[in-house]
Short mmCIF file of C-alpha atoms and ligand atoms in Angstrom, two decimals:
data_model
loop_
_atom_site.label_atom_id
_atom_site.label_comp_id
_atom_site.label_asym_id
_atom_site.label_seq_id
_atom_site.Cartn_x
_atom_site.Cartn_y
_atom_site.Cartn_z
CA UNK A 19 172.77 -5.25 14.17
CA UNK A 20 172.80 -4.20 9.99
CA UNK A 21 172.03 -8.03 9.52
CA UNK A 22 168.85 -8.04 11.88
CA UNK A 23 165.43 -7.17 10.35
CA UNK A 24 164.53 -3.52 10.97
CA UNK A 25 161.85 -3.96 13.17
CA UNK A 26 163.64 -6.08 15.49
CA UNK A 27 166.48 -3.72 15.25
CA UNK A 28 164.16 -0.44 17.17
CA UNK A 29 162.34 -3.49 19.26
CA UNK A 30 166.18 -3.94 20.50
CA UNK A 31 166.37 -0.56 21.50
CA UNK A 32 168.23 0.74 17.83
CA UNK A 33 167.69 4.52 16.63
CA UNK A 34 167.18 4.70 13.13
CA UNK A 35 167.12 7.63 10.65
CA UNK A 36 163.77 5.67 9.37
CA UNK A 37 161.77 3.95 11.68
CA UNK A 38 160.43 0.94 10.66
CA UNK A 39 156.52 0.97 9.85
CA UNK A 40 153.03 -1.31 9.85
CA UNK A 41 149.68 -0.38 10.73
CA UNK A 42 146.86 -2.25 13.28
CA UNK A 43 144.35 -3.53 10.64
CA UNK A 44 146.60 -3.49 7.56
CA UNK A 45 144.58 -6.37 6.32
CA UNK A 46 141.04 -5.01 6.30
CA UNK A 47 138.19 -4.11 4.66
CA UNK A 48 139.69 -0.66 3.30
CA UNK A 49 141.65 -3.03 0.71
CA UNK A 50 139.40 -4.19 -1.96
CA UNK A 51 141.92 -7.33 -2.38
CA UNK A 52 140.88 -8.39 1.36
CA UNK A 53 137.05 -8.03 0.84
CA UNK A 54 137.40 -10.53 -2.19
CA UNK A 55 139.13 -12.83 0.01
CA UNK A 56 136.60 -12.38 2.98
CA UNK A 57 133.68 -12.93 0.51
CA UNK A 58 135.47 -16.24 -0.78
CA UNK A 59 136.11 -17.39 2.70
CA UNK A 60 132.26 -16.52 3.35
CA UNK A 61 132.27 -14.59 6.83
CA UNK A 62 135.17 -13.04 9.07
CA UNK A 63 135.34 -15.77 11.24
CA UNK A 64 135.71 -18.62 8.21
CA UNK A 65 138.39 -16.55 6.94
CA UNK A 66 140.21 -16.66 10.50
CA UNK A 67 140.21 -20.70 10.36
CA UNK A 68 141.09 -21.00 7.30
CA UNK A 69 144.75 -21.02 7.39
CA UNK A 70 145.77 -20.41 3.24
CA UNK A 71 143.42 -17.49 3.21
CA UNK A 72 144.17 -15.90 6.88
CA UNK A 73 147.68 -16.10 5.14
CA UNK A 74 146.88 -14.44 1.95
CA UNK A 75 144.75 -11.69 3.66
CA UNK A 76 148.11 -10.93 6.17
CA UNK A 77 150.38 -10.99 2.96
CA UNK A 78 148.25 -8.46 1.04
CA UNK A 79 148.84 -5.08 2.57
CA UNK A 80 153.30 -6.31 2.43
CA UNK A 81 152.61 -7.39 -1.11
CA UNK A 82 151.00 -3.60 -1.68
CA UNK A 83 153.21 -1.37 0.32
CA UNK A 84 156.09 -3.36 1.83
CA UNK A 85 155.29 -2.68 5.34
CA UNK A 86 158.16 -3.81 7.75
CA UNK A 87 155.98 -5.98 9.85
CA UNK A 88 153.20 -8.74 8.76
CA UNK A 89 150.71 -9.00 12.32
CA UNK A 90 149.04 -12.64 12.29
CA UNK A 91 145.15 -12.71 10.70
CA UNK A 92 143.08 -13.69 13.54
CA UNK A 93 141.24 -11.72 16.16
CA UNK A 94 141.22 -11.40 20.10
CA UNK A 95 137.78 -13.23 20.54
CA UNK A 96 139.14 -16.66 19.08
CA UNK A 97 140.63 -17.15 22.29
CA UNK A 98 137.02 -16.96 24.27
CA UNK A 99 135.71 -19.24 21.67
CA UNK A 100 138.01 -21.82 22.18
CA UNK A 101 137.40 -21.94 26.11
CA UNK A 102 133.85 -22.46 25.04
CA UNK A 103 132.21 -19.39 24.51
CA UNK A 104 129.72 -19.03 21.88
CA UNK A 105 131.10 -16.43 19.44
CA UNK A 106 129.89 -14.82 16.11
CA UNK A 107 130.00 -11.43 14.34
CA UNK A 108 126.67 -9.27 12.89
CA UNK A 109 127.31 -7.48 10.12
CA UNK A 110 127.61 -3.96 10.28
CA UNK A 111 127.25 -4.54 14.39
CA UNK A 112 130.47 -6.50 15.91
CA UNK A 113 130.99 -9.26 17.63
CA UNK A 114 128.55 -10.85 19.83
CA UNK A 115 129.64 -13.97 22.48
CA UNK A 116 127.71 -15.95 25.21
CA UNK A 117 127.83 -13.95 28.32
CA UNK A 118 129.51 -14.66 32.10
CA UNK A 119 127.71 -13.30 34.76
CA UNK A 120 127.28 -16.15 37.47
CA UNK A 121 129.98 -19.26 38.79
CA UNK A 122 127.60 -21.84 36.89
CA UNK A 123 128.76 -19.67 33.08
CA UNK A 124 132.29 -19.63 34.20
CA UNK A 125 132.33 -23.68 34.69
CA UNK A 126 131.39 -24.44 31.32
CA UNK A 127 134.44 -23.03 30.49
CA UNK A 128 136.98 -25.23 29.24
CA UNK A 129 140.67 -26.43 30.47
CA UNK A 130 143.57 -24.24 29.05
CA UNK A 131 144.74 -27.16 27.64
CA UNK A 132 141.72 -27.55 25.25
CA UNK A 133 142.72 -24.17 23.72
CA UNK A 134 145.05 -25.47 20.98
CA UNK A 135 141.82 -27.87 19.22
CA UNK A 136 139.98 -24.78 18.62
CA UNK A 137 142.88 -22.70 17.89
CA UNK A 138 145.31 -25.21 15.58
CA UNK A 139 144.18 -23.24 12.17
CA UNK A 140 145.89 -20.04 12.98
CA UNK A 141 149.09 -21.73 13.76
CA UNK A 142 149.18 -23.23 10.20
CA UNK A 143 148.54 -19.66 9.56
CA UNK A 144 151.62 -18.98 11.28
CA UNK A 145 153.49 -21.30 10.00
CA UNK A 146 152.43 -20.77 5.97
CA UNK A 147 153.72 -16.85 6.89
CA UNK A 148 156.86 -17.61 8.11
CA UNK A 149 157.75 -19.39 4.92
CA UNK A 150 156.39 -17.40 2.78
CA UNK A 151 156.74 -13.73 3.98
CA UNK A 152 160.22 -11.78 2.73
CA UNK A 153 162.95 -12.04 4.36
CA UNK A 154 163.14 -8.58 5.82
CA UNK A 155 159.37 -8.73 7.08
CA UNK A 156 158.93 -9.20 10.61
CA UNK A 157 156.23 -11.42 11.31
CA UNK A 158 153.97 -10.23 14.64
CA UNK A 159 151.80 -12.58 16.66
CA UNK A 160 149.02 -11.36 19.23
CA UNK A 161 146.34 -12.21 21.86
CA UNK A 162 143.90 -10.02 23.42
CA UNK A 163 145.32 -8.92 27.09
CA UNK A 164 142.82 -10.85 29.89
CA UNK A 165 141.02 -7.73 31.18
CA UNK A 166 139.81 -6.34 27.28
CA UNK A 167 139.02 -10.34 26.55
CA UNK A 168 137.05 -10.33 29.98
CA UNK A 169 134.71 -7.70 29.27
CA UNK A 170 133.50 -9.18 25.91
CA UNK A 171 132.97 -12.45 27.58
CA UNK A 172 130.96 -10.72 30.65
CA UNK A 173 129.18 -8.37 28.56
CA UNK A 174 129.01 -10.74 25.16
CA UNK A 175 129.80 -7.71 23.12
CA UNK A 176 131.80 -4.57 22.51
CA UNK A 177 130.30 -2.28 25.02
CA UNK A 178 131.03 1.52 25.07
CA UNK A 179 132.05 1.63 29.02
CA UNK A 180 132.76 -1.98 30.16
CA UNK A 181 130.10 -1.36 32.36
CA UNK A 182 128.81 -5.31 32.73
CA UNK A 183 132.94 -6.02 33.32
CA UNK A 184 133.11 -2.83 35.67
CA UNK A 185 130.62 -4.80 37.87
CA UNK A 186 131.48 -7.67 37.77
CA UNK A 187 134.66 -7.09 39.30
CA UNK A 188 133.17 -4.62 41.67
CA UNK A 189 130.77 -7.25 42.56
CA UNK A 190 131.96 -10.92 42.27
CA UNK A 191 135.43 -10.49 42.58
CA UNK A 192 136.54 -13.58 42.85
CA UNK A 193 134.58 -15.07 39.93
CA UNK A 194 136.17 -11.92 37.89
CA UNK A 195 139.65 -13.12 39.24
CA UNK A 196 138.54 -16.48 38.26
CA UNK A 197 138.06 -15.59 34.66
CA UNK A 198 141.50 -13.31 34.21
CA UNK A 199 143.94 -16.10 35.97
CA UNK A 200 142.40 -18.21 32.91
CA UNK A 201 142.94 -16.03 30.13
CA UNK A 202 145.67 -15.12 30.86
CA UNK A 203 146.99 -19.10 31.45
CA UNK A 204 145.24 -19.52 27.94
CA UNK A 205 146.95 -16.31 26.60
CA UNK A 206 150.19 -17.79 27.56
CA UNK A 207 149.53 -21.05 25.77
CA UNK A 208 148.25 -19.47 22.32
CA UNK A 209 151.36 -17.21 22.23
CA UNK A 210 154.21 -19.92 22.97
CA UNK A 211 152.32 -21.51 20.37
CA UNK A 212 152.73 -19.11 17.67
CA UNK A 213 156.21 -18.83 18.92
CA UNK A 214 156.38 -22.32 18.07
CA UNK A 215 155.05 -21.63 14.50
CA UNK A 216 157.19 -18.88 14.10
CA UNK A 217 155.91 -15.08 15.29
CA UNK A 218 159.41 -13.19 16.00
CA UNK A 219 157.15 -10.95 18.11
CA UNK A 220 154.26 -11.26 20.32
CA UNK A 221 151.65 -8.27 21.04
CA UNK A 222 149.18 -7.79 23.80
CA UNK A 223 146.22 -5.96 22.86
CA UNK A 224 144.69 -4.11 26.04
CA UNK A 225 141.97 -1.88 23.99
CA UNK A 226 140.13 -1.14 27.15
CA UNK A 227 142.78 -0.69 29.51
CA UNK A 228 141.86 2.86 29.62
CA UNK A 229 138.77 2.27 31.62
CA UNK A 230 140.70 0.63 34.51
CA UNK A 231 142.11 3.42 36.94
CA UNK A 232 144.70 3.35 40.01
CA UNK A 233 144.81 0.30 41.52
CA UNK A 234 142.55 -1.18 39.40
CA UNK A 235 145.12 -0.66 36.45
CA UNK A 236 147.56 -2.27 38.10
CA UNK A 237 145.98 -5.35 39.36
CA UNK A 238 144.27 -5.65 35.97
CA UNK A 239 145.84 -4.25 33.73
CA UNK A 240 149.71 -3.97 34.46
CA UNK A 241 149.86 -7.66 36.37
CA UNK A 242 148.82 -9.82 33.83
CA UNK A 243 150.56 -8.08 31.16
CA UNK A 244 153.59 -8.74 33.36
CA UNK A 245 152.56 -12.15 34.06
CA UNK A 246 152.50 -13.36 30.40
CA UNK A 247 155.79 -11.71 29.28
CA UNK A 248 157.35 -13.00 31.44
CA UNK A 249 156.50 -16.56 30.73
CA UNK A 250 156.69 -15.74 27.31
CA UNK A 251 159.93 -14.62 28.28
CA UNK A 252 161.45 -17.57 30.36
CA UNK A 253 160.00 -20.11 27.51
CA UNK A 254 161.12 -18.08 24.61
CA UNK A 255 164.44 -16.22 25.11
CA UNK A 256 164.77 -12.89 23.04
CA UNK A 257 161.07 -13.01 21.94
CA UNK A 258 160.16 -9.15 21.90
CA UNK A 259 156.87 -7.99 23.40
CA UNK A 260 154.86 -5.51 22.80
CA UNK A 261 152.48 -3.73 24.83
CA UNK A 262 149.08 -2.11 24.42
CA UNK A 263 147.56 -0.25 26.96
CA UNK A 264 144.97 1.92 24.87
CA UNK A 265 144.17 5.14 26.39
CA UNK A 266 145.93 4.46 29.60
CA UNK A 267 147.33 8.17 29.55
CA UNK A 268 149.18 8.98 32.92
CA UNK A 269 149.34 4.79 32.65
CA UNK A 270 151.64 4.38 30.14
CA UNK A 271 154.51 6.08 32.09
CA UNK A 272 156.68 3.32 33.84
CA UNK A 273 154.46 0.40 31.94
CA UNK A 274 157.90 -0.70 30.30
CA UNK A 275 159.60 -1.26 33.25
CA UNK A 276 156.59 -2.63 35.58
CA UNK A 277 155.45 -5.62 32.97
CA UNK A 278 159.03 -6.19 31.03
CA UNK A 279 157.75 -5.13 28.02
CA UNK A 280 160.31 -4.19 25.04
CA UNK A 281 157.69 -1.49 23.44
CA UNK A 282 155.12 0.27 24.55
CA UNK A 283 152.26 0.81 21.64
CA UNK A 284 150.98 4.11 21.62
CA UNK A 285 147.25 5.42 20.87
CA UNK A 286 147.05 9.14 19.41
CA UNK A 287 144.97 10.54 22.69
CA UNK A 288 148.86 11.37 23.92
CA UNK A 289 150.83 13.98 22.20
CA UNK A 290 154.18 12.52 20.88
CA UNK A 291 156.35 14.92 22.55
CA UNK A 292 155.07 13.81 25.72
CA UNK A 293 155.43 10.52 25.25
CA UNK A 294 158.84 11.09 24.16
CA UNK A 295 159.59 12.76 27.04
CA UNK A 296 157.76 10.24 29.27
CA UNK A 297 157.34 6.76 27.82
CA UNK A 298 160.14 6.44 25.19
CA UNK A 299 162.88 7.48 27.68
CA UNK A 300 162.27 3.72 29.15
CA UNK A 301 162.45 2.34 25.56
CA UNK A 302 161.19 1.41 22.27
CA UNK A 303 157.44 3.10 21.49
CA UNK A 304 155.69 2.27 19.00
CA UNK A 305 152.72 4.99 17.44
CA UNK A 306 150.69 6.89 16.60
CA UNK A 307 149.26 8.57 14.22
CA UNK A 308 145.26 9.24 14.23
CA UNK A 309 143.82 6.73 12.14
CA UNK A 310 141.28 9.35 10.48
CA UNK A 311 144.16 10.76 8.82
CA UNK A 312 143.86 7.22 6.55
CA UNK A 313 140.36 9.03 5.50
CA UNK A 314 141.32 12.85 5.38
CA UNK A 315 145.04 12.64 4.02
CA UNK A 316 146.26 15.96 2.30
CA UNK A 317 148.76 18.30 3.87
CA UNK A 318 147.40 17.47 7.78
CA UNK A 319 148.57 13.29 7.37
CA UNK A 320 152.16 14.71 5.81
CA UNK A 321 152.56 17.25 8.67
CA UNK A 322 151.67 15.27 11.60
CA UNK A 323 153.61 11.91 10.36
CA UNK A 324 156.71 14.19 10.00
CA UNK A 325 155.79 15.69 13.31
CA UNK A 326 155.68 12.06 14.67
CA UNK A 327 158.44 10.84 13.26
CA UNK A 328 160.79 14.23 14.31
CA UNK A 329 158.88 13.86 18.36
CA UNK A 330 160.56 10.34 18.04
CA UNK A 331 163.67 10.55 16.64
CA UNK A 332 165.85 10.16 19.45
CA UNK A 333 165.15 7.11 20.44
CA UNK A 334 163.91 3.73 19.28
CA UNK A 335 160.37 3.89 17.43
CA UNK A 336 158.14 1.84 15.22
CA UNK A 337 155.65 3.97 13.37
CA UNK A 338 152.20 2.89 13.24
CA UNK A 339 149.12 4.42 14.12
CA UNK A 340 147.62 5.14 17.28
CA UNK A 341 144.30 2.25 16.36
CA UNK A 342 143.66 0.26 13.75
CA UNK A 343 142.83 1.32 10.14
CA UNK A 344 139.61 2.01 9.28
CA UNK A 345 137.09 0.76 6.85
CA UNK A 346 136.21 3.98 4.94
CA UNK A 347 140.35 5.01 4.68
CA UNK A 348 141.51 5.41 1.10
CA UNK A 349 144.36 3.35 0.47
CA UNK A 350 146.15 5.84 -1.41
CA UNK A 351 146.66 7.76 1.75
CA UNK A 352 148.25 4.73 3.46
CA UNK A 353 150.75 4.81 0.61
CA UNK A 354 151.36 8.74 1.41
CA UNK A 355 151.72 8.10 4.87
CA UNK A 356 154.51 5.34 4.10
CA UNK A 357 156.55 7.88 1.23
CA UNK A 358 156.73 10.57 4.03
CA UNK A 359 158.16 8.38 6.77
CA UNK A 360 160.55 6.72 4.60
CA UNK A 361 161.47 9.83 1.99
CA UNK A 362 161.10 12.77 4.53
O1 CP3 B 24 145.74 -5.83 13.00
C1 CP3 B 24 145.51 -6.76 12.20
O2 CP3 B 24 145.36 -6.58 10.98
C2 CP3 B 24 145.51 -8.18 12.71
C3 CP3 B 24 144.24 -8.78 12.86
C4 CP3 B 24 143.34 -8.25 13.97
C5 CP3 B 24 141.94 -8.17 13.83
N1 CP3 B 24 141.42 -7.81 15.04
C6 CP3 B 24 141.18 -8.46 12.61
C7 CP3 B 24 139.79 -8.00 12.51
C8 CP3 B 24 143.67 -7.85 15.26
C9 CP3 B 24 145.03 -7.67 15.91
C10 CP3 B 24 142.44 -7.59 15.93
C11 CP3 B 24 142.38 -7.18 17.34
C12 CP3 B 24 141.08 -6.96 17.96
N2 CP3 B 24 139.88 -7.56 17.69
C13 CP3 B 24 140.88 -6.06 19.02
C14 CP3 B 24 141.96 -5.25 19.70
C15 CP3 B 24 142.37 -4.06 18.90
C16 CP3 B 24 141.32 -3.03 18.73
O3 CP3 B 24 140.84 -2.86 17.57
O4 CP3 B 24 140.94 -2.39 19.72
C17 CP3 B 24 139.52 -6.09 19.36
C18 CP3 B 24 138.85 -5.28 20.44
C19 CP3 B 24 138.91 -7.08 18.52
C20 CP3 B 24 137.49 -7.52 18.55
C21 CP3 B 24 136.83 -7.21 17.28
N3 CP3 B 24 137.06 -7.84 16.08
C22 CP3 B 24 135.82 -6.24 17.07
C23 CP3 B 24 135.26 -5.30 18.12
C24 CP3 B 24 135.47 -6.31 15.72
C25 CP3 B 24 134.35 -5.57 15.03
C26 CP3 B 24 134.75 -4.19 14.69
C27 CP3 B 24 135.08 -4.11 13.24
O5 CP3 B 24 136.10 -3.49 12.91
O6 CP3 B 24 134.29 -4.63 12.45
C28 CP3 B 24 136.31 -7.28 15.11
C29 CP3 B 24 136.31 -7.67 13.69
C30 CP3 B 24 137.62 -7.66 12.96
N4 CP3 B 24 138.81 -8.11 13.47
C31 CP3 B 24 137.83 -7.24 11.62
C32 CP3 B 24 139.18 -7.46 11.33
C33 CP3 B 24 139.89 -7.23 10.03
C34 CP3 B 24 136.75 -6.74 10.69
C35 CP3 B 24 136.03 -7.97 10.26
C36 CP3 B 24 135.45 -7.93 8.87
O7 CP3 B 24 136.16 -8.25 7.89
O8 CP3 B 24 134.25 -7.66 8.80
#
């Protein structure tokens, strides 16, 4: 496998002495490169459709540190906006989207098919990376995973408890149903697409898929994840997939084997030797250092990414932290965290 780019070398189940690394968020506002690109695109979501400067943005944080993996500029809410949804960002707030909470807000939803109008920019985006990038960076696409995109469109915003999406499900369960089968059918579509343009590598963000528990994880969580690897997999033979079911805890064991993942993306609320024990003896995990060691660095960020890497090192692992980087992280620290996983 020497000739195979390291990241898709642990994502086939390789050990290596160094695990290949990227962070969630490496373009972001802690780079003062990417908020001079944001302010020349105008606003966040300009800079998302705007396919030479979603490309610059993603090629940044490589350019700076040489990360192993590029992840696609975009974000999880394009995919509501191009089923219809009204979507914008307030500064300093988040994102804010027309709501679902009756049959009649579901309707004026769109077709799957009418996905790829909205969506077209970011696979220019895709395409500008994949000849542009170098030739040992792995180039990651990603969608939102249907239950974390539901609750933004039920609630219209980031809420802390998913408490509109909670009961909506509880409560109109067949609308709820309604609204995963077609995210996840438009989910499907947006990722053979960047496929098409050229991701190597497909992730599934499930952010919230720590609020769903038992049975409820598995219907909402585990099944749909499971239902668009595989038809990423059937479409688009030896595509890796990546999982991310934040904060599922006792959730992540067995998640591997129940959706056909090929990594399972860890966040730092689980201790890597657990995880080791627990998760990465089904395969390749990827994690998961605290982000707020980005802010703090100092002796604490070298000891804990040494701890992380040492937890992992018997298996296959892509280093990365457990979320995404913050806006108030120094950048030198991101460069401290990269020496001490590749020089020890
Ligand atoms: O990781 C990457 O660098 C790739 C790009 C990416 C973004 N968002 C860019 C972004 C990815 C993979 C995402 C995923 C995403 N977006 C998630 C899942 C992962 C997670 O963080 O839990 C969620 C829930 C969203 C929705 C979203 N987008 C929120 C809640 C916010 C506001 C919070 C914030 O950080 O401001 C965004 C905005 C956003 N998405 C920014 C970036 C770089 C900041 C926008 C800016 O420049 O102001």
């Amino acid at each position: 496998m020497a000739d195979k780019k390291k990241l898709l070398r642990a994502l086939a189940g390789e050990v290596q002495d160094v695990p290949p690394i990227w962070m969630m968020r490496q373009a972001g506002r802690y780079l003062p490169e990417y908020r001079a690109t944001r302010a020349q695109a105008g606003d966040f979501l300009s800079l998302c459709y705007n396919p030479e400067l979603a490309a610059e943005v993603t090629l940044q944080p490589i350019r700076r540190y040489g990360f192993d993996a590029a992840i696609l500029f975009a974000d999880i809410l394009l995919v509501p906006q191009a089923l219809g949804a009204d979507l914008w960002f307030v500064t300093g707030e988040g994102p804010r989207l027309s709501t679902i909470t009756q049959k009649s807000d579901f309707d004026v939803l769109k077709p799957v098919d009418a996905i790829h109008e909205t969506l077209s920019p970011v696979y220019e985006t895709v395409r500008i990376l994949s000849r542009t990038l170098p030739s040992e960076t792995t180039l990651i696409g990603f969608a939102g995973a249907p239950w974390t995109v539901a609750t933004y469109m039920i609630a219209g915003r980031g809420t802390p408890d998913q408490g509109p999406a909670h009961a909506l499900r509880e409560q109109e369960t067949a609308l709820f149903e309604a609204l995963l089968d077609r995210i996840t059918e438009a989910t499907i579509e947006y990722l053979s697409a960047q496929i098409e343009a050229g991701a190597e590598v497909v992730k599934i963000f499930d952010s919230w898929a720590g609020s769903l528990k038992g049975a409820a994880f598995d219907k909402y969580a585990v099944a749909p994840c499971r239902t668009i690897t595989q038809a990423i997999k059937d479409r688009h033979p030896g595509i890796p997939v990546i999982g991310f079911p934040r904060e599922a805890g006792e959730g992540y064991v067995g998640f591997a084997k129940a959706t056909g993942v090929d990594c399972v993306a860890l966040d730092n609320s689980v201790s890597p030797d657990w995880a080791a024990a627990h998760v990465q003896a089904d395969g390749c995990v990827q994690g998961n250092l605290a982000s707020s060691h980005m802010v703090t660095g100092g002796q604490a960020l070298v000891d804990e990414t040494r701890s992380i890497v040492q937890a992992f090192s018997n298996g296959p692992h892509i280093f990365n932290l457990g979320h995404g980087i913050t806006p108030d992280a120094d950048p030198e620290n991101v460069q401290l965290m990269i020496d001490t996983v590749r020089g020890g």
